[in-house]
XYZ file of C-alpha atoms in Angstrom:
496
model
C -78.315 50.699 15.178
C -77.499 52.061 12.068
C -73.553 53.329 13.075
C -72.785 49.833 14.936
C -73.511 48.164 11.353
C -72.058 51.027 9.062
C -68.921 49.899 11.923
C -69.215 47.023 11.677
C -69.302 47.119 7.684
C -65.963 49.136 7.516
C -64.222 46.492 9.834
C -64.789 44.292 7.790
C -64.043 45.789 4.276
C -60.562 46.969 6.296
C -59.858 43.037 7.267
C -60.761 41.854 3.700
C -58.162 44.668 2.119
C -55.586 41.896 3.263
C -55.797 40.270 0.472
C -54.025 36.762 1.053
C -51.834 35.677 -2.443
C -53.558 32.556 -3.426
C -54.953 32.298 -7.082
C -58.351 33.608 -6.531
C -57.984 36.277 -4.463
C -60.182 35.090 -1.395
C -58.963 36.439 1.895
C -59.234 34.150 4.834
C -62.232 34.579 6.629
C -60.135 33.524 10.080
C -58.631 35.760 12.598
C -59.960 39.295 13.273
C -63.719 38.727 11.127
C -64.466 35.440 12.298
C -63.918 36.554 16.305
C -66.016 39.655 15.924
C -68.672 38.565 13.954
C -70.594 36.038 12.923
C -72.751 36.412 16.610
C -75.322 38.868 15.531
C -78.417 39.529 13.032
C -76.434 43.497 12.526
C -73.402 40.528 11.445
C -75.058 39.325 8.956
C -76.842 42.380 7.180
C -73.354 43.607 7.469
C -71.746 41.304 5.483
C -74.549 40.879 3.018
C -74.097 44.660 3.246
C -70.512 44.210 2.051
C -71.804 42.096 -0.978
C -72.914 45.044 -2.757
C -70.579 47.500 -2.113
C -68.059 44.731 -2.914
C -69.697 44.465 -6.878
C -69.538 48.731 -6.563
C -65.738 48.872 -5.834
C -64.406 45.794 -4.787
C -61.472 46.632 -1.983
C -57.979 45.725 -3.495
C -58.891 46.512 -7.134
C -58.440 48.826 -10.079
C -61.507 48.011 -11.675
C -65.290 47.922 -10.314
C -67.159 44.883 -11.834
C -68.889 47.350 -13.425
C -66.348 47.935 -15.654
C -65.166 44.213 -16.465
C -68.577 43.537 -17.191
C -68.500 46.397 -19.495
C -65.307 45.591 -20.939
C -66.628 41.702 -21.326
C -69.742 42.781 -23.356
C -68.667 45.241 -25.030
C -65.538 45.370 -25.941
C -65.675 42.174 -28.730
C -69.133 43.269 -30.316
C -67.945 46.009 -32.607
C -69.400 48.651 -31.288
C -66.497 50.666 -29.030
C -63.812 50.693 -30.193
C -60.362 52.480 -28.764
C -60.417 56.036 -27.108
C -57.601 58.172 -26.745
C -56.225 56.506 -23.620
C -57.184 52.943 -24.138
C -54.442 50.427 -22.865
C -52.959 48.873 -25.228
C -54.492 45.406 -23.437
C -58.134 47.102 -24.481
C -57.260 46.848 -27.573
C -56.226 43.690 -28.168
C -59.117 42.926 -26.862
C -61.669 44.842 -29.617
C -59.074 43.138 -32.743
C -59.218 39.944 -31.509
C -55.287 40.492 -30.354
C -55.567 38.111 -26.998
C -52.714 36.984 -24.849
C -52.910 35.163 -22.099
C -50.540 38.036 -20.321
C -53.886 40.463 -21.272
C -55.143 42.064 -17.866
C -58.814 41.999 -19.010
C -59.068 38.772 -18.378
C -57.793 39.587 -15.150
C -61.280 37.695 -12.577
C -59.676 38.339 -9.316
C -62.593 40.754 -8.804
C -65.368 38.343 -9.321
C -63.591 35.661 -7.886
C -62.942 38.171 -4.627
C -66.861 39.356 -4.618
C -67.408 34.837 -5.043
C -65.707 34.865 -1.275
C -68.151 37.187 0.231
C -71.124 35.375 -0.641
C -69.930 32.536 0.472
C -68.824 34.071 3.294
C -72.714 34.909 4.568
C -74.421 31.387 2.957
C -71.596 28.919 5.301
C -72.255 31.387 8.194
C -75.008 33.180 8.246
C -76.985 30.008 9.506
C -74.857 29.605 12.415
C -75.699 33.118 13.981
C -79.880 31.565 14.089
C -78.446 29.617 17.242
C -76.528 32.609 19.366
C -78.705 35.542 18.704
C -82.731 34.661 19.252
C -83.587 38.240 17.749
C -82.748 36.717 14.458
C -85.153 34.879 12.692
C -85.214 32.153 10.069
C -87.761 33.756 7.613
C -84.184 37.139 8.067
C -81.660 34.152 7.617
C -83.455 33.328 4.605
C -83.783 36.455 3.030
C -80.070 37.523 3.403
C -78.762 33.623 2.302
C -81.312 33.962 -0.900
C -79.524 38.016 -1.497
C -76.139 36.120 -1.846
C -77.120 32.852 -3.494
C -78.691 35.667 -6.453
C -75.609 37.725 -6.874
C -73.195 34.567 -6.844
C -74.786 33.046 -9.523
C -74.295 36.327 -11.694
C -70.970 36.598 -10.802
C -70.413 32.779 -11.991
C -73.162 33.129 -15.427
C -70.572 36.493 -16.540
C -67.484 34.039 -15.754
C -68.654 31.397 -17.954
C -70.013 33.408 -20.275
C -67.002 35.121 -21.154
C -64.423 32.318 -20.294
C -66.554 29.597 -20.387
C -64.939 26.968 -18.513
C -64.060 28.531 -14.718
C -62.971 27.521 -10.854
C -66.371 26.618 -9.063
C -65.639 27.313 -5.477
C -68.937 26.874 -3.287
C -67.517 27.504 0.504
C -65.809 30.309 1.545
C -62.415 31.031 2.541
C -62.287 30.650 6.022
C -58.405 29.562 6.258
C -54.737 30.132 4.692
C -54.900 25.737 4.990
C -57.909 26.371 2.119
C -56.951 23.922 -0.815
C -56.528 27.320 -3.983
C -55.920 24.182 -6.668
C -59.068 23.513 -7.769
C -59.642 22.986 -11.415
C -62.194 24.272 -14.069
C -65.563 22.542 -14.358
C -67.539 22.967 -17.398
C -70.190 26.233 -18.857
C -72.310 23.665 -18.276
C -72.099 22.550 -15.791
C -71.211 26.706 -14.316
C -75.083 27.538 -15.660
C -76.689 24.746 -14.307
C -74.818 26.004 -10.971
C -76.522 29.371 -11.361
C -80.193 28.168 -12.401
C -80.110 26.168 -9.101
C -78.503 28.901 -7.029
C -80.818 31.195 -8.773
C -84.371 28.970 -8.191
C -83.162 28.320 -4.622
C -82.962 32.003 -4.141
C -86.616 32.611 -5.701
C -88.088 30.451 -3.374
C -87.353 32.904 0.327
C -86.480 36.134 -1.963
C -87.941 39.780 -1.234
C -90.632 40.911 -3.214
C -90.754 44.947 -1.796
C -88.362 46.262 0.570
C -90.312 48.906 0.733
C -88.227 51.814 -0.665
C -87.395 52.079 -4.107
C -83.440 52.161 -4.000
C -83.224 49.060 -1.897
C -86.473 46.803 -4.175
C -83.634 48.700 -7.710
C -80.731 47.756 -5.828
C -80.963 44.764 -4.006
C -81.799 41.199 -5.068
C -85.459 41.224 -5.475
C -87.109 38.029 -7.434
C -87.691 40.341 -10.337
C -84.144 40.485 -10.781
C -83.690 36.900 -10.054
C -86.477 36.145 -12.896
C -84.262 38.238 -15.011
C -81.592 35.877 -14.252
C -83.409 32.770 -15.173
C -84.541 34.238 -18.354
C -80.929 34.797 -19.205
C -79.484 31.906 -18.109
C -82.391 29.715 -19.690
C -81.447 31.200 -23.038
C -77.703 30.793 -23.061
C -79.362 26.770 -21.784
C -81.661 26.895 -25.357
C -83.853 25.928 -22.744
C -87.371 28.190 -23.684
C -89.792 27.214 -22.366
C -88.925 28.127 -19.128
C -87.495 31.230 -20.619
C -90.617 32.445 -21.376
C -91.771 31.263 -18.317
C -89.331 33.390 -16.599
C -89.255 36.884 -18.319
C -93.498 36.498 -17.532
C -92.719 36.623 -14.134
C -91.075 39.332 -14.809
C -93.892 41.615 -16.813
C -96.416 40.197 -14.689
C -94.769 41.165 -11.221
C -96.198 43.210 -8.915
C -93.888 45.734 -9.297
C -95.859 47.137 -11.966
C -92.961 47.882 -14.692
C -93.619 49.528 -17.684
C -91.376 51.603 -20.578
C -91.291 55.307 -20.371
C -92.109 56.174 -23.398
C -89.876 58.576 -25.262
C -89.777 62.093 -24.687
C -87.362 64.492 -24.052
C -87.200 63.297 -20.431
C -86.699 59.891 -21.065
C -83.417 60.116 -20.836
C -83.127 61.571 -17.843
C -86.095 59.551 -15.723
C -84.255 55.959 -17.471
C -80.727 56.915 -16.996
C -79.227 59.715 -15.281
C -81.997 59.789 -12.340
C -82.082 55.452 -13.164
C -84.841 53.560 -10.397
C -87.273 54.060 -13.032
C -89.807 51.974 -13.297
C -88.172 50.418 -16.253
C -85.313 49.604 -13.744
C -85.076 45.701 -12.833
C -81.961 45.641 -11.243
C -79.080 48.310 -10.826
C -75.658 49.204 -8.912
C -76.841 52.537 -6.777
C -73.966 55.125 -7.342
C -74.825 58.091 -5.518
C -72.136 61.626 -5.051
C -71.387 60.078 -2.147
C -69.954 56.599 -3.560
C -69.489 57.525 -7.501
C -69.036 55.136 -10.704
C -65.566 54.906 -13.047
C -67.967 56.064 -15.414
C -67.053 59.798 -15.718
C -63.480 58.862 -15.798
C -63.182 55.903 -18.643
C -65.662 57.906 -21.113
C -65.076 61.597 -20.509
C -62.028 62.739 -18.637
C -60.018 59.848 -19.672
C -62.016 57.771 -22.565
C -60.498 54.177 -22.557
C -63.649 54.099 -25.019
C -65.677 55.817 -27.925
C -68.997 54.015 -30.206
C -67.644 52.593 -33.058
C -67.696 55.639 -35.724
C -70.738 53.697 -37.773
C -72.772 53.232 -34.538
C -75.466 55.942 -35.242
C -76.386 55.818 -38.963
C -75.865 51.601 -38.639
C -77.348 50.768 -35.709
C -80.261 53.526 -34.904
C -80.302 54.786 -38.071
C -80.059 58.807 -39.514
C -82.599 60.615 -41.161
C -80.888 62.306 -43.660
C -84.256 64.176 -45.027
C -85.585 64.562 -41.469
C -82.798 64.756 -39.122
C -85.536 65.595 -36.122
C -87.011 62.533 -36.995
C -84.314 60.434 -34.631
C -83.945 57.168 -32.849
C -84.758 59.061 -29.060
C -82.227 56.068 -27.374
C -79.472 57.390 -30.416
C -78.165 60.447 -30.385
C -76.845 62.287 -27.062
C -78.274 59.200 -25.045
C -75.978 56.519 -26.148
C -73.058 58.322 -27.840
C -72.347 61.830 -28.605
C -72.613 62.938 -32.895
C -69.350 63.753 -34.180
C -67.011 62.454 -31.330
C -68.550 59.126 -30.463
C -68.278 59.689 -26.766
C -70.679 57.483 -24.924
C -72.842 59.127 -23.566
C -75.006 57.003 -21.616
C -73.381 57.362 -18.540
C -72.459 60.132 -18.004
C -74.956 63.203 -19.107
C -77.965 64.787 -17.099
C -80.094 65.776 -20.484
C -79.550 65.278 -24.091
C -77.992 68.845 -23.678
C -75.936 68.672 -20.327
C -73.447 66.022 -19.109
C -73.628 65.957 -14.821
C -70.913 67.564 -13.426
C -68.442 65.280 -12.092
C -69.306 65.788 -8.527
C -72.371 63.937 -9.570
C -71.354 61.558 -11.506
C -73.669 58.412 -10.224
C -75.566 56.774 -12.955
C -76.178 53.375 -12.447
C -75.236 50.113 -13.435
C -77.961 48.532 -15.665
C -78.050 44.731 -14.839
C -81.629 44.480 -15.821
C -84.217 46.633 -17.087
C -87.463 45.756 -17.906
C -87.247 45.948 -22.600
C -84.452 43.765 -21.402
C -86.808 40.970 -20.134
C -89.375 42.058 -23.111
C -86.446 41.458 -25.738
C -85.445 38.226 -23.910
C -89.096 37.132 -23.389
C -89.336 37.868 -27.766
C -85.757 35.914 -28.720
C -87.317 32.668 -26.591
C -91.259 33.442 -28.225
C -89.384 33.485 -31.568
C -87.510 29.919 -30.928
C -90.067 28.477 -30.306
C -91.995 28.840 -33.587
C -94.114 31.594 -32.428
C -92.892 35.091 -34.313
C -95.534 36.824 -35.442
C -95.627 37.131 -31.012
C -91.971 38.380 -30.525
C -92.290 41.089 -33.636
C -95.607 42.560 -31.695
C -93.508 43.026 -28.536
C -90.357 44.203 -31.137
C -92.852 46.419 -32.008
C -94.117 47.335 -28.980
C -90.096 49.101 -27.646
C -90.048 50.637 -30.856
C -92.971 52.749 -30.534
C -92.025 53.516 -27.205
C -88.199 54.765 -28.708
C -89.664 56.198 -31.438
C -87.157 54.328 -33.827
C -87.799 55.544 -37.307
C -88.289 53.445 -40.453
C -85.143 53.208 -41.412
C -84.437 50.077 -38.573
C -88.255 48.983 -39.494
C -87.004 44.999 -41.123
C -89.971 43.810 -43.412
C -90.317 40.594 -41.988
C -92.097 37.631 -41.325
C -92.678 35.734 -38.374
C -92.658 32.405 -40.144
C -89.185 33.631 -40.664
C -87.647 32.003 -37.446
C -83.686 33.632 -38.519
C -85.272 36.811 -39.925
C -87.578 37.510 -36.572
C -83.802 36.311 -34.450
C -81.964 39.053 -36.427
C -83.900 41.295 -35.636
C -84.016 41.494 -32.503
C -80.987 40.471 -32.464
C -80.669 44.631 -33.514
C -83.109 45.521 -31.805
C -80.826 44.754 -28.110
C -77.929 46.856 -29.799
C -80.745 49.542 -30.612
C -82.158 49.163 -26.525
C -79.139 47.792 -24.601
C -76.728 50.067 -26.266
C -73.149 49.528 -24.253
C -74.673 48.130 -21.040
C -72.303 45.508 -21.189
C -74.475 42.896 -22.691
C -73.724 43.119 -26.799
C -71.096 40.872 -27.153
C -72.745 37.860 -25.224
C -76.423 38.837 -27.819
C -74.270 38.227 -30.478
C -71.987 35.074 -28.408
C -76.027 33.211 -27.344
C -76.706 33.757 -30.994
C -74.643 32.385 -33.143
C -73.701 29.352 -31.049
C -77.254 27.798 -31.478
C -78.063 24.463 -32.600
C -74.284 24.089 -32.161
C -72.922 27.133 -33.469
C -75.492 26.855 -36.905
C -75.383 30.755 -36.999
C -72.022 31.647 -36.952
C -71.145 33.528 -39.429
C -73.424 36.338 -37.382
C -69.481 36.614 -35.830
C -67.499 37.074 -39.064
C -70.284 39.456 -39.826
C -69.065 41.987 -37.614
C -65.220 40.772 -38.029
C -65.958 41.828 -41.414
C -68.159 44.933 -41.253
C -65.466 46.427 -38.045
C -62.082 45.268 -38.406
C -59.321 46.822 -39.780
C -58.762 46.262 -43.442
C -55.457 45.000 -43.215
C -56.681 42.917 -40.563
C -59.552 40.859 -41.387
C -58.236 37.872 -43.426
C -56.515 37.428 -40.111
C -59.782 38.035 -37.077
C -61.817 35.996 -39.305
C -59.892 33.492 -39.590
C -59.271 33.215 -35.266
C -63.418 34.094 -34.798
C -63.876 30.014 -36.759
C -62.810 28.891 -33.814
C -65.442 28.701 -31.697
C -62.446 28.483 -28.587
C -61.690 31.791 -30.083
C -64.390 33.206 -28.844
C -63.875 32.940 -24.534
C -60.641 34.712 -23.106
C -57.880 33.144 -21.948
C -56.776 32.270 -18.081
C -54.858 34.656 -17.110
C -51.363 33.811 -17.089
C -50.777 34.793 -12.978
C -53.463 32.397 -12.466
C -51.953 29.304 -14.486
C -49.009 30.303 -12.697
C -50.149 29.783 -9.190
C -53.631 27.548 -9.813
C -51.602 23.913 -11.399
C -54.491 21.820 -11.482
C -56.113 25.383 -14.553
C -55.610 23.816 -17.854
C -55.731 26.884 -20.225
C -58.041 27.163 -23.361
C -56.618 25.605 -26.004
C -56.714 28.254 -28.983
C -54.785 30.300 -26.290
C -51.803 28.131 -25.698
């Protein structure tokens, strides 16, 4: 049975490599795949496995979803600088010198995996009539996974580009319409919530083994995503409900206490008691991190991160936040260490570089709950959560902020600072900055401008700040190739 599923998955991937030239890079499902598959429950299972495989390494794509997630979430957040082999396109994102020709703005990899999801959603129900051993419960579980992954990908696209094409049906023929206009960010977010709430109804709580519970969609992963998108919609009551659903989950998530083994447990090994959803790289299917952070470093931690974010106690060098030195980065060289280290003193070997990509962790959900509480005028409760995390991570007093729970903006900035420490280089920083800056119709745009002033080269500071005053600049342009192939698209006005 296992060999049969693997064979079918390989054949699906081989066919998908034959990419068509549509602007979304969507593979038609006719021909071999349509004729040979979608007849048994094993076919459906193989297709769902193919979705997760696409998250790890999308066929035909030079960059993985994890790489794009890192670039979209970190390069503009003020904590990442260029490495010795950074491309001009990557440097231009960091310095806000962005043009529609920038390849970082290519969204094809996301839409390829979205089409994998759409294909399962469209074709899997038909297998019920063909395979009497395929149950409605099994179908609902697979559809839940496909809906949730699709929601996660659209959520990432909408936070990155704002308005993007919304395609909810599989590309089944070369005759399909590829001239699709963008939908607004608000429409995308609403669809994400619809997909996630639908998926939640039939999602799995426990697959029976840890790698599946951490690497596949579960009710907890869906609720973590819901908490996130509700924060972006400024729907804080529902964000709190979703976060609490994770916190009270039977899975029993808990913070791993700060110690010499904390880094190895949470990051080097992964799938810890803090893990909610992680891309499951293995020694046999390694991620991109060893190359992009160590062998040919495309990115470094910004020079000020260790001191400004984690704090340095010059009187007692052993007094350290467990999340900083030899956890997030290496002092002196500013190497990003989180994805290549084995422990505080030793890196993984290349052949063992299997560190996961961390989509949601328990501390992230706790801090999302703190954000929701603060926006609901319950700042004192938010501060309790911050202190719980800080105590677990051995945060030093230099980064402790004396703020009243009644000071909503003070608590907001404290949470933002704590998220920088907790989630450094996990693809969260720019999205955290942007989400907070745009609250109440960009009442807090100074958060973005302050980062630019702090990190921009002196000779570019004024021009970068001037650009960032326009909210349209906070989103990437539509890549010029997409505009060429899809005449229904209209460029972000900042880049016209």
